[in-house]
Tab-separated table of C-alpha atoms in Angstrom:
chain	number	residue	atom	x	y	z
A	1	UNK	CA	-70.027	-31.087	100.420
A	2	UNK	CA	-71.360	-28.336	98.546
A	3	UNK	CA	-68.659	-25.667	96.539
A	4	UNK	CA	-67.931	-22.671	97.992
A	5	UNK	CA	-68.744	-19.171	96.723
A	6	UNK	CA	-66.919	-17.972	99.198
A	7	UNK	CA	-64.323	-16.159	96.329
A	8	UNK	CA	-64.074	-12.657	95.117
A	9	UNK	CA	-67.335	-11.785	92.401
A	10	UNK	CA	-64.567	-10.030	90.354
A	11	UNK	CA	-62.363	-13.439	90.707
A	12	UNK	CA	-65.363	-15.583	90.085
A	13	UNK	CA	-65.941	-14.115	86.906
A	14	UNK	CA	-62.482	-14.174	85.383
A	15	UNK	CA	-61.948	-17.687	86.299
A	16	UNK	CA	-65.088	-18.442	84.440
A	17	UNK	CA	-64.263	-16.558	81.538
A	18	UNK	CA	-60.917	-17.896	81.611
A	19	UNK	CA	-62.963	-21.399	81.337
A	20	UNK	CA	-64.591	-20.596	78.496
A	21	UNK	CA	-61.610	-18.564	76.532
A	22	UNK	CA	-60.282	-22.114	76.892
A	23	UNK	CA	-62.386	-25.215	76.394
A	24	UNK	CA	-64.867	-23.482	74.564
A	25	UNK	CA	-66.181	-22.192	70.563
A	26	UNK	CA	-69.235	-21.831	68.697
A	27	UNK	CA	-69.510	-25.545	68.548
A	28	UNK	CA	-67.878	-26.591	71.945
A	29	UNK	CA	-69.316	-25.373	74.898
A	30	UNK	CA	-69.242	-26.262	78.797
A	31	UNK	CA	-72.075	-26.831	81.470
A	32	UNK	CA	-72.264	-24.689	84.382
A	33	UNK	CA	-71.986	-27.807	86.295
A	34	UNK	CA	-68.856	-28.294	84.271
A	35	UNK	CA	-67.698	-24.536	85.048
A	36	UNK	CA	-68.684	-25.235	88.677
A	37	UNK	CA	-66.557	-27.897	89.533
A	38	UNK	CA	-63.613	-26.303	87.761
A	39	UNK	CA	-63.558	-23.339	89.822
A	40	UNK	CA	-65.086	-24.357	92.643
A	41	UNK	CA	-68.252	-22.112	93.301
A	42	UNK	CA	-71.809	-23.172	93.134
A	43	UNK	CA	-73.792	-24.522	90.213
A	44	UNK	CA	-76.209	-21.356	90.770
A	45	UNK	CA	-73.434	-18.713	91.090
A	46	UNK	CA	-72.366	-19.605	87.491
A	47	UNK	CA	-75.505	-19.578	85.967
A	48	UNK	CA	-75.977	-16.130	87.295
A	49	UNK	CA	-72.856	-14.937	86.127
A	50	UNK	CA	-72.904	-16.665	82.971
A	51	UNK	CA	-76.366	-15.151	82.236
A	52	UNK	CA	-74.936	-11.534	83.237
A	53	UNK	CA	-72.170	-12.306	80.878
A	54	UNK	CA	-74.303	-12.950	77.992
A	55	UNK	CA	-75.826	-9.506	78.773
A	56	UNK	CA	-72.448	-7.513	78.770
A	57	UNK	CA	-70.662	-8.654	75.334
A	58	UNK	CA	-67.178	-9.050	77.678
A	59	UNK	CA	-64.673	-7.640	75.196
A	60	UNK	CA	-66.572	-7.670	72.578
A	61	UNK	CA	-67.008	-10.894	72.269
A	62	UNK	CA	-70.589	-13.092	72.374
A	63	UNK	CA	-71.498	-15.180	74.892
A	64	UNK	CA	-74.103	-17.585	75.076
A	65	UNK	CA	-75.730	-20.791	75.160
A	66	UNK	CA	-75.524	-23.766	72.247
A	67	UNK	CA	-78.180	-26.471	72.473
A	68	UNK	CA	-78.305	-29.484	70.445
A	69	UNK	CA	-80.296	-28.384	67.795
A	70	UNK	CA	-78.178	-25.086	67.555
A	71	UNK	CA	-75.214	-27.675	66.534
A	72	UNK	CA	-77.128	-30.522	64.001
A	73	UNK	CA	-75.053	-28.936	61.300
A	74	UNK	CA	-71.740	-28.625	62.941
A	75	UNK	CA	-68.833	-29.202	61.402
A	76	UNK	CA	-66.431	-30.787	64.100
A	77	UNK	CA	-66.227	-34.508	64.898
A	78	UNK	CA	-67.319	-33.979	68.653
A	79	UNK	CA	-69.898	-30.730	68.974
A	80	UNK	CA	-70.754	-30.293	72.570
A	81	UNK	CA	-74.038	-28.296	73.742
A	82	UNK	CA	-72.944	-25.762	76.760
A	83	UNK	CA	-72.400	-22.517	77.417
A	84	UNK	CA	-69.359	-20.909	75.249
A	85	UNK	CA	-67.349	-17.258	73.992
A	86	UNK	CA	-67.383	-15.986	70.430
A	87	UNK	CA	-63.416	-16.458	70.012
A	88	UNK	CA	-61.166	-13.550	68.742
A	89	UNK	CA	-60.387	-15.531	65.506
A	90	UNK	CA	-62.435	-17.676	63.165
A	91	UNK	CA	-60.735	-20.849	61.592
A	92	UNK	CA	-60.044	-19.185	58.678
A	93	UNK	CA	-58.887	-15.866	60.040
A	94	UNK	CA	-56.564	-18.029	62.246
A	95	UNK	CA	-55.202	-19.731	59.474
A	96	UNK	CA	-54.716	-16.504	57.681
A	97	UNK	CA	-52.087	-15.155	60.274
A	98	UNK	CA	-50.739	-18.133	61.013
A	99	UNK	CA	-49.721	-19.227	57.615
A	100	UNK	CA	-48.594	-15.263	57.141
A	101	UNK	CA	-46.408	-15.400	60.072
A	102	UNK	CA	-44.849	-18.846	58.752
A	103	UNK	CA	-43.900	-17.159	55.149
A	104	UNK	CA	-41.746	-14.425	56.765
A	105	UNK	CA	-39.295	-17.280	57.222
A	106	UNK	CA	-38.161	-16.150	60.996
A	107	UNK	CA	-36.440	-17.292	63.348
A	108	UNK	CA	-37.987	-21.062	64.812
A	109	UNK	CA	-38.364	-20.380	67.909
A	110	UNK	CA	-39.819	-17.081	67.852
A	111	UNK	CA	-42.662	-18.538	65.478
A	112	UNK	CA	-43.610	-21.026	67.513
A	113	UNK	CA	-43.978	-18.398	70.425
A	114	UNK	CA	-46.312	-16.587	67.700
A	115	UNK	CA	-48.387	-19.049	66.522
A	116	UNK	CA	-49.086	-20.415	69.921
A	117	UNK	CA	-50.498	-17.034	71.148
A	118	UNK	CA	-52.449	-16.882	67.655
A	119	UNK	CA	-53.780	-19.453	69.050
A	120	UNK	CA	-55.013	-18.910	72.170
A	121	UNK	CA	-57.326	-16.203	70.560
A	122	UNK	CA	-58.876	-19.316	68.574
A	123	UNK	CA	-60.850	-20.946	71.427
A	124	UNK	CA	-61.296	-24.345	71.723
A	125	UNK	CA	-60.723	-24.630	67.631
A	126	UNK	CA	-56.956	-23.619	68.042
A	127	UNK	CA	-55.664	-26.398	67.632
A	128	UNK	CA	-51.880	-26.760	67.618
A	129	UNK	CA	-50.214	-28.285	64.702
A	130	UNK	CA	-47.217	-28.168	62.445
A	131	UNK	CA	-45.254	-26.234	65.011
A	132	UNK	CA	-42.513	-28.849	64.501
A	133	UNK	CA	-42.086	-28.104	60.979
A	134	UNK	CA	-40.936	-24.597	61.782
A	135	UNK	CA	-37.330	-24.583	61.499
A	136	UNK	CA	-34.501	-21.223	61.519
A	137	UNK	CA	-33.650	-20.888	58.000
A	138	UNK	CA	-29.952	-21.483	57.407
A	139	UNK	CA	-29.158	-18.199	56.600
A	140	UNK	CA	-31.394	-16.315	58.893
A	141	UNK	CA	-30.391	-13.058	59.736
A	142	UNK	CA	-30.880	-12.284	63.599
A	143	UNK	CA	-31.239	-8.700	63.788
A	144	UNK	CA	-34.638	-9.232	61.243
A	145	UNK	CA	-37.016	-8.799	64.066
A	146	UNK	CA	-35.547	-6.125	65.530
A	147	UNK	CA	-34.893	-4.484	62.035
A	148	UNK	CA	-38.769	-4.799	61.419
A	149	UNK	CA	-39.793	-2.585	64.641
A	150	UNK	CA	-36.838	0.009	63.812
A	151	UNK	CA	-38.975	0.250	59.799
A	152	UNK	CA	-41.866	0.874	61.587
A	153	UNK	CA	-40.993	3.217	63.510
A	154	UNK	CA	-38.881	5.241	60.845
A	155	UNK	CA	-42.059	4.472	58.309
A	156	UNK	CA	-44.261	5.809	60.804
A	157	UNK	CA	-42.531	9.510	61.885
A	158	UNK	CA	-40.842	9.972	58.160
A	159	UNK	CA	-37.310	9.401	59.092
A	160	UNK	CA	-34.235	8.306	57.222
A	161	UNK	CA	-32.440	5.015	57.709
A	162	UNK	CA	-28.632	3.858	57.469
A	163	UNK	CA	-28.304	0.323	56.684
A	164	UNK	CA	-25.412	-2.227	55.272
A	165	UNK	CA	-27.375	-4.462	52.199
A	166	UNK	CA	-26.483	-8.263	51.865
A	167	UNK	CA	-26.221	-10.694	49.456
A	168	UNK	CA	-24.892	-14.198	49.810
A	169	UNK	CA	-21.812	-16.140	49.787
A	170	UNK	CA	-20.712	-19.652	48.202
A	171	UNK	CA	-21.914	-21.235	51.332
A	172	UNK	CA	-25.298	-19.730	51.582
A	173	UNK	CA	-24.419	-16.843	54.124
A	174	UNK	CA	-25.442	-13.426	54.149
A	175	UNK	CA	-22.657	-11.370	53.300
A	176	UNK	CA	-22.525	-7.114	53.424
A	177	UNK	CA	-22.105	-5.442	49.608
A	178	UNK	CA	-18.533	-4.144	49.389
A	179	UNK	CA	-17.320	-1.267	47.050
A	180	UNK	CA	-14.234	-1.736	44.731
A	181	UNK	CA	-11.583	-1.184	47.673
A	182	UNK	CA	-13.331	-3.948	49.708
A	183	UNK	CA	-14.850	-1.240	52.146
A	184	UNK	CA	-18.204	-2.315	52.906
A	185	UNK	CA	-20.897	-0.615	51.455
A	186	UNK	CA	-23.168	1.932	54.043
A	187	UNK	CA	-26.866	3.638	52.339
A	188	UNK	CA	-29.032	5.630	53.112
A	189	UNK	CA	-32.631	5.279	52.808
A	190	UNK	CA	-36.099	7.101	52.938
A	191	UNK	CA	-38.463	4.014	54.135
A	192	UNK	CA	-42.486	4.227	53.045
A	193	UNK	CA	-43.924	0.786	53.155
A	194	UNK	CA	-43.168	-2.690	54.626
A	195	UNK	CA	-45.122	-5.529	52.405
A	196	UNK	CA	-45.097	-9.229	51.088
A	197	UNK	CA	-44.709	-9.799	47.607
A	198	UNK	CA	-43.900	-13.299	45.752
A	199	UNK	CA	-43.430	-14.925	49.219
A	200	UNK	CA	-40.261	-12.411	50.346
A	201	UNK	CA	-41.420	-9.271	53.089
A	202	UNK	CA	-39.933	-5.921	51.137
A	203	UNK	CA	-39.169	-2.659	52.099
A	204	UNK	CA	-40.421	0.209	49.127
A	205	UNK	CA	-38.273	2.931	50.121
A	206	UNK	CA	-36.214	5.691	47.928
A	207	UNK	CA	-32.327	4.793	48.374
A	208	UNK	CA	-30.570	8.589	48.136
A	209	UNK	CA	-27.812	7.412	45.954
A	210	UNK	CA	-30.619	6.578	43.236
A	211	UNK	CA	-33.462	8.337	41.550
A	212	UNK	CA	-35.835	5.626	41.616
A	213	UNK	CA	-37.593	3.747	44.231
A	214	UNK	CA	-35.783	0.063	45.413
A	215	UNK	CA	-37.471	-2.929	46.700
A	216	UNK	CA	-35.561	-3.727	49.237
A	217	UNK	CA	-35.745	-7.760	50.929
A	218	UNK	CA	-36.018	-7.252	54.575
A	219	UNK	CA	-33.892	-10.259	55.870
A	220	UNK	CA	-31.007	-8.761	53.756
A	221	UNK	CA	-30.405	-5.287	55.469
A	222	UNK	CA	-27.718	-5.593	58.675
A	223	UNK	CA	-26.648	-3.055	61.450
A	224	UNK	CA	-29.789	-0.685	60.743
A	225	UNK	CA	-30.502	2.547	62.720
A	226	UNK	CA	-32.491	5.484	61.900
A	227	UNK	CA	-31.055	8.926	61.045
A	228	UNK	CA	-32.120	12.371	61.683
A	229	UNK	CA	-35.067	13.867	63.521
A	230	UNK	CA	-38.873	13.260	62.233
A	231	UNK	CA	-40.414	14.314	58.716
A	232	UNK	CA	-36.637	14.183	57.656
A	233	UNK	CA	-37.219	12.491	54.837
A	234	UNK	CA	-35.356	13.649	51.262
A	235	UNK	CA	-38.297	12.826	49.223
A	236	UNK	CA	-42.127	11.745	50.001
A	237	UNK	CA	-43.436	8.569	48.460
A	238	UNK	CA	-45.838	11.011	46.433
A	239	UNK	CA	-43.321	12.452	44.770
A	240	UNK	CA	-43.079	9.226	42.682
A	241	UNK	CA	-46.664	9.196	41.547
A	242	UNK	CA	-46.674	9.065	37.987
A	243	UNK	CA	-49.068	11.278	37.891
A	244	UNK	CA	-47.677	14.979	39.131
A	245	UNK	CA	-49.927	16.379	41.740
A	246	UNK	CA	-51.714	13.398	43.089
A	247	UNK	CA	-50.857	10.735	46.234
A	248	UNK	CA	-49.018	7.694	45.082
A	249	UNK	CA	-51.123	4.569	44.509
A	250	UNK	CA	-49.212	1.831	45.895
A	251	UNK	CA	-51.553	-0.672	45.511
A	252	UNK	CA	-51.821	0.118	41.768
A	253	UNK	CA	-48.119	0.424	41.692
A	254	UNK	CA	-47.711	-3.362	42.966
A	255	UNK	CA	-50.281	-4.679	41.105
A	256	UNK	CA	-48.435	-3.437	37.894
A	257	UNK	CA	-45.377	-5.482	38.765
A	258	UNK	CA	-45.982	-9.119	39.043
A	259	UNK	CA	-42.046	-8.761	40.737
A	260	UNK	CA	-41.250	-6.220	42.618
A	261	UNK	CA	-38.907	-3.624	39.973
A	262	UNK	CA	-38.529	-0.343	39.319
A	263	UNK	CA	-39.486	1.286	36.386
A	264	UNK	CA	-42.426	3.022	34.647
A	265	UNK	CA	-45.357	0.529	33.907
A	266	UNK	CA	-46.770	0.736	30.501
A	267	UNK	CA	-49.873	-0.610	28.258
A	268	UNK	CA	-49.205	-4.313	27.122
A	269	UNK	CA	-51.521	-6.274	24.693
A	270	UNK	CA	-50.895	-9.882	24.646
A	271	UNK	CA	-53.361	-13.141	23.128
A	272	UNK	CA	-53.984	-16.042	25.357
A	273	UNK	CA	-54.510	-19.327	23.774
A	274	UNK	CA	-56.049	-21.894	27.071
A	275	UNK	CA	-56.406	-21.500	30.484
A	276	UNK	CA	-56.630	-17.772	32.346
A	277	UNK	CA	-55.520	-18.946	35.792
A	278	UNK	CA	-51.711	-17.795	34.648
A	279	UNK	CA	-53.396	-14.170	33.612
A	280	UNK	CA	-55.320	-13.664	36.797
A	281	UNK	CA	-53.651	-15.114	39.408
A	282	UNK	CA	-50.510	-12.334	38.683
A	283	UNK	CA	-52.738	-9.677	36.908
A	284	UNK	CA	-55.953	-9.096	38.819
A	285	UNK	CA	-57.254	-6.082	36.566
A	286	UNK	CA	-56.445	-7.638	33.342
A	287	UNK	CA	-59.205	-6.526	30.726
A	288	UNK	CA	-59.634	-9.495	28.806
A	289	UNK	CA	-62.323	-9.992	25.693
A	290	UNK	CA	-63.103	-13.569	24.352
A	291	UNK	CA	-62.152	-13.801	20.651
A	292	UNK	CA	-62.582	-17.879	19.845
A	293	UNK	CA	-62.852	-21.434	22.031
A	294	UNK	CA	-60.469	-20.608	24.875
A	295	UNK	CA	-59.049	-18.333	23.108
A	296	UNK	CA	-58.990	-14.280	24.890
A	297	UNK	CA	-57.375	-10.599	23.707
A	298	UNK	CA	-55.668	-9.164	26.991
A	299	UNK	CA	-54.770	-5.711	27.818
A	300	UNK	CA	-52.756	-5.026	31.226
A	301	UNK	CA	-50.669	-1.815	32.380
A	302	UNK	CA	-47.685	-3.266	33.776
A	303	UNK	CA	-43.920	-2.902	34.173
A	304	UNK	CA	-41.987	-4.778	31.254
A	305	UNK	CA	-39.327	-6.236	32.620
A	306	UNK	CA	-41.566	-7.384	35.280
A	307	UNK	CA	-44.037	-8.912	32.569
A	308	UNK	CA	-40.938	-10.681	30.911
A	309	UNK	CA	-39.880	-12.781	33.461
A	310	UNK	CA	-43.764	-13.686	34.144
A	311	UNK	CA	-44.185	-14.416	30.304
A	312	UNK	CA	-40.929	-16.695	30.831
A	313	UNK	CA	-42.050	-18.858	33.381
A	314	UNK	CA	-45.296	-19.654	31.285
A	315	UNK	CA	-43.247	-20.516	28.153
A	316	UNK	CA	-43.201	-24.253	28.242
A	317	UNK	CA	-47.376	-23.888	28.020
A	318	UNK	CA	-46.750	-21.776	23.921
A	319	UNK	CA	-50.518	-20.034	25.534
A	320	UNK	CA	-49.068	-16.450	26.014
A	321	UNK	CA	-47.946	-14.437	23.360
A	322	UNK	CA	-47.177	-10.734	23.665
A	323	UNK	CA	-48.068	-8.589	20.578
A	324	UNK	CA	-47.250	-4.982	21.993
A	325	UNK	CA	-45.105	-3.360	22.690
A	326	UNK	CA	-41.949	-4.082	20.541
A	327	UNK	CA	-39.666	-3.257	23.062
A	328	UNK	CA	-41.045	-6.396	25.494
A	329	UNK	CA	-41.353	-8.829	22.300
A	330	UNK	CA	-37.299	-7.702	21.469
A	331	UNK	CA	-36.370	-8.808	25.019
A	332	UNK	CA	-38.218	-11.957	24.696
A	333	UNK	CA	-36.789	-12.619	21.586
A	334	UNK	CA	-33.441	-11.902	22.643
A	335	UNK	CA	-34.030	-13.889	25.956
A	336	UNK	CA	-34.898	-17.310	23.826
A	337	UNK	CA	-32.031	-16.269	21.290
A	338	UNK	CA	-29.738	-16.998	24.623
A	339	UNK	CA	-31.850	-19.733	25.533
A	340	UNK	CA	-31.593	-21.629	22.455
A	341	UNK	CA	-27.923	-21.165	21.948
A	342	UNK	CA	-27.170	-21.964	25.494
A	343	UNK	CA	-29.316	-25.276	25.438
A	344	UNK	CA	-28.258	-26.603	22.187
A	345	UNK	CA	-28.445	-30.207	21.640
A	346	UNK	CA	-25.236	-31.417	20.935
């Protein structure tokens, strides 16, 4: 009995693209034979459709035909000639948000939700795995979510924010700052930019009882709500620039920190004695001149108590020493000082 094409054209055509969004990829595709008996219409309907299709660039996205010579140098295990859809996401693109989504450390459930629509925009090459390993973190804080659309929002039309800031307790738990009567703590905030740093998502915003800009973690910050009508905010990001008069460089102003701290950055000169991956992989715009066999004079711009604790966590390796400025080679000596006399042998 032959297949009936007795269906909707509009219907015909999303059940066939709904075929190929899928079961199909650059290196997967389907038959119209395939396609046919899926959804039922003739072998010739599809290929008319399908060949219509690879006219029109449906939502942006490629269609068309993969023979087998179009896949001798696929990668997959199982390439299959037949028509297929350019997906939303390459492999790598897919990976990308999917491992980004998995660092915010969120609630379980709600990443699994995410990842498996991520997903779905991968084709046939979205594969599901690891979705087991996603777990709630013991302390999570539920209103973090939620508290991410309010930042937006409040980011987006320049408007204060009143928040209680946590830290933990013995057990682990997130716990509101309290004042010296035991009255918990309540600030207010002007919020410019939401961001990953180090593994933790931070909020850069300017916290009115302070002159400086804080980097606030994101998970920490309870009962948030936003105060005041829009472009309410006490003072712009710009008004931090270090230089008076022109926009603040955030980018810059990261880079410059290897963590996340206020304070001015300044020029630091340091020698490097082996490999550079500890250099680069915190200090992208390092400028760094070859003086001897693996051995390199390095000039940064960076915060110093930010460049302390990096130096610190490279000590064991004796390749990074840090000749100027005297204040940052004080506070390492006076950080091994401690060090010393706390490890002592006995």
């Amino acid at each position: 009995m032959a297949a009936s094409s007795a269906l909707p054209t509009a219907q015909i055509v999303i059940e066939i693209l709904e075929q190929l969004i899928k079961h199909t990829d650059p290196e997967h595709g389907l038959t119209a034979a395939e396609i046919s008996k899926r959804i039922n219409v003739s072998d010739k309907t599809v290929r008319g459709h399908l060949k219509a299709l690879q006219s029109m660039t449906p939502f942006d996205r490629h269609v068309g035909h993969l023979d087998r010579r179009d896949l001798v140098n696929a990668e997959s295990a199982n390439p299959r000639p037949g028509w297929y859809i350019e997906p939303v996401f390459d492999i790598a693109q897919m990976r990308l948000l999917v491992d980004g989504a998995a660092l915010s450390s969120s609630d379980g459930e709600y990443l699994r939700e995410l990842i498996a629509k991520i997903y779905t925009f991968a084709g046939k090459s979205g594969q599901l795995r690891g979705l087991e390993q996603l777990t709630t973190p013991k302390n999570y804080n539920t209103e973090f979510l939620n508290n991410i659309e309010i930042l937006n929002d409040a980011i987006a039309y320049g408007r204060v924010i009143r928040f209680r800031y946590c830290t933990y307790d013995v057990n682990g738990n997130l716990v509101p700052h309290r004042n010296g009567d035991g009255d918990i703590k309540t600030y207010l905030a002007d919020p410019y930019h939401l961001m990953y740093k180090n593994s933790k998502y931070y909020l850069l915003c300017h916290m009115h009882r302070y002159d400086s800009l804080s980097y606030l973690h994101v998970e920490r910050i309870r009962d948030l709500s936003i105060e005041g009508p829009d472009h309410s905010l006490k003072r712009t990001l710009d008004s931090f620039s270090p230089t008076p008069g022109q926009p603040f460089d955030i980018v810059r102003h990261m880079n410059e920190r290897p963590y996340p701290m206020d304070g001015k950055a300044t020029p630091i000169h340091m020698k490097i004695h082996g490999a550079l991956e500890p250099l680069y992989d915190w200090f992208a715009d390092a400028d760094v001149v070859q003086t001897g066999e693996r051995e390199y004079d390095v000039h940064v711009v960076a915060n110093e108590h930010a460049t302390l604790w990096w130096a610190l966590q490279y000590a064991d390796s004796h390749i990074i020493e840090i000749l100027s400025p005297a204040s940052l080679r004080k506070m390492l000596h006076d950080t091994g000082e401690y060090l010393a006399s706390t490890y002592a042998q006995q």
